[in-house]
Amino acid sequence: MTLTRDFRRIVLTAHVLASIGWVGIVLGFLAMAIAGEVSRDVQLVRASYVAMDLIYRSVVVPLGLASLITGLISSLGTDWGLFRHYWIVVKLLLTFPAVGLMLVHLQPVAYAAGVASTTLWGDDFAGLRLQLVAYAVAALVVLLTATGLSIYKPRGRTMYRARTIGGAQ
Amino acid sequence: MHSRSNSHLAADASAVRAPLHKIPRWVKVFGVIAAIAIAAFIVDHLAGGGMRHIGHGNMVTMPYEQDQHTR
């Protein structure tokens, strides 16, 4: 399946926008997670976790899914393929778990927002606050690595690619 | 000029000798880092980290969701 030039450009534009938007919103999420962790202002802490839950569900998750879907279409619909180059395989191996963990963490983020907005929090909540900072940092590292791979496109063709070249000759 | 073309020939010859599917060094480095990260994640979860804060069926309804339900 090969995409037409126009459709390929539309999908690539959507992929770049979704991916860069995803990085940006994770940075914002990290800023709020750090504010929630270190601030002594109770109002700020409460507001941070409520906002984190809202942007997580309304922006982070949709952008993550959009980035994954447009990336899959973009690679499958062009000569790049999905398993022909190591940098694409590595990107896929980074993005799939990142999206999975992002969906799994819908509940902890909602829980943190609920606790912060309704009750006084204890030691258990302190652990969750630190965990949210750690996961945001990990997500940022993964997304920046994937962005770097897309830009530099390090060399290396997979065994699958070598086999298809051999078959063609 | 001559030596340059010789070096090109040498590079071509090594490319022919090298297997096409040889795994690049950067992929191996990535694999090691990923293995360490996955191991750290598993150890964290087994050691009682992870999502220990969340009890089953412990979902909290947010204030703005409560507003939506009451409308």
PDB file of N, CA, C and O in Angstrom, chain A residues 162-169:
ATOM      1  N   ALA A 162      16.808  -6.629   4.467  1.00  0.00           N
ATOM      2  CA  ALA A 162      17.853  -7.314   3.707  1.00  0.00           C
ATOM      3  C   ALA A 162      17.251  -8.463   2.897  1.00  0.00           C
ATOM      4  O   ALA A 162      17.610  -8.694   1.751  1.00  0.00           O
ATOM      5  N   ARG A 163      16.273  -9.156   3.518  1.00  0.00           N
ATOM      6  CA  ARG A 163      15.642 -10.287   2.841  1.00  0.00           C
ATOM      7  C   ARG A 163      14.840  -9.816   1.629  1.00  0.00           C
ATOM      8  O   ARG A 163      14.858 -10.428   0.574  1.00  0.00           O
ATOM      9  N   THR A 164      14.100  -8.686   1.791  1.00  0.00           N
ATOM     10  CA  THR A 164      13.288  -8.196   0.677  1.00  0.00           C
ATOM     11  C   THR A 164      14.174  -7.708  -0.461  1.00  0.00           C
ATOM     12  O   THR A 164      13.847  -7.890  -1.627  1.00  0.00           O
ATOM     13  N   ILE A 165      15.344  -7.103  -0.126  1.00  0.00           N
ATOM     14  CA  ILE A 165      16.280  -6.678  -1.172  1.00  0.00           C
ATOM     15  C   ILE A 165      16.815  -7.918  -1.901  1.00  0.00           C
ATOM     16  O   ILE A 165      16.859  -7.977  -3.125  1.00  0.00           O
ATOM     17  N   GLY A 166      17.192  -8.930  -1.110  1.00  0.00           N
ATOM     18  CA  GLY A 166      17.712 -10.166  -1.691  1.00  0.00           C
ATOM     19  C   GLY A 166      16.691 -10.835  -2.593  1.00  0.00           C
ATOM     20  O   GLY A 166      16.997 -11.322  -3.674  1.00  0.00           O
ATOM     21  N   GLY A 167      15.422 -10.808  -2.151  1.00  0.00           N
ATOM     22  CA  GLY A 167      14.336 -11.410  -2.925  1.00  0.00           C
ATOM     23  C   GLY A 167      14.104 -10.684  -4.224  1.00  0.00           C
ATOM     24  O   GLY A 167      13.785 -11.287  -5.250  1.00  0.00           O
ATOM     25  N   ALA A 168      14.289  -9.346  -4.186  1.00  0.00           N
ATOM     26  CA  ALA A 168      14.061  -8.523  -5.379  1.00  0.00           C
ATOM     27  C   ALA A 168      15.140  -8.753  -6.415  1.00  0.00           C
ATOM     28  O   ALA A 168      14.906  -8.661  -7.605  1.00  0.00           O
ATOM     29  N   GLN A 169      16.379  -9.106  -5.923  1.00  0.00           N
ATOM     30  CA  GLN A 169      17.476  -9.328  -6.861  1.00  0.00           C
ATOM     31  C   GLN A 169      17.428 -10.741  -7.358  1.00  0.00           C
ATOM     32  O   GLN A 169      17.252 -11.276  -8.225  1.00  0.00           O
TER      33      GLN A 169
END
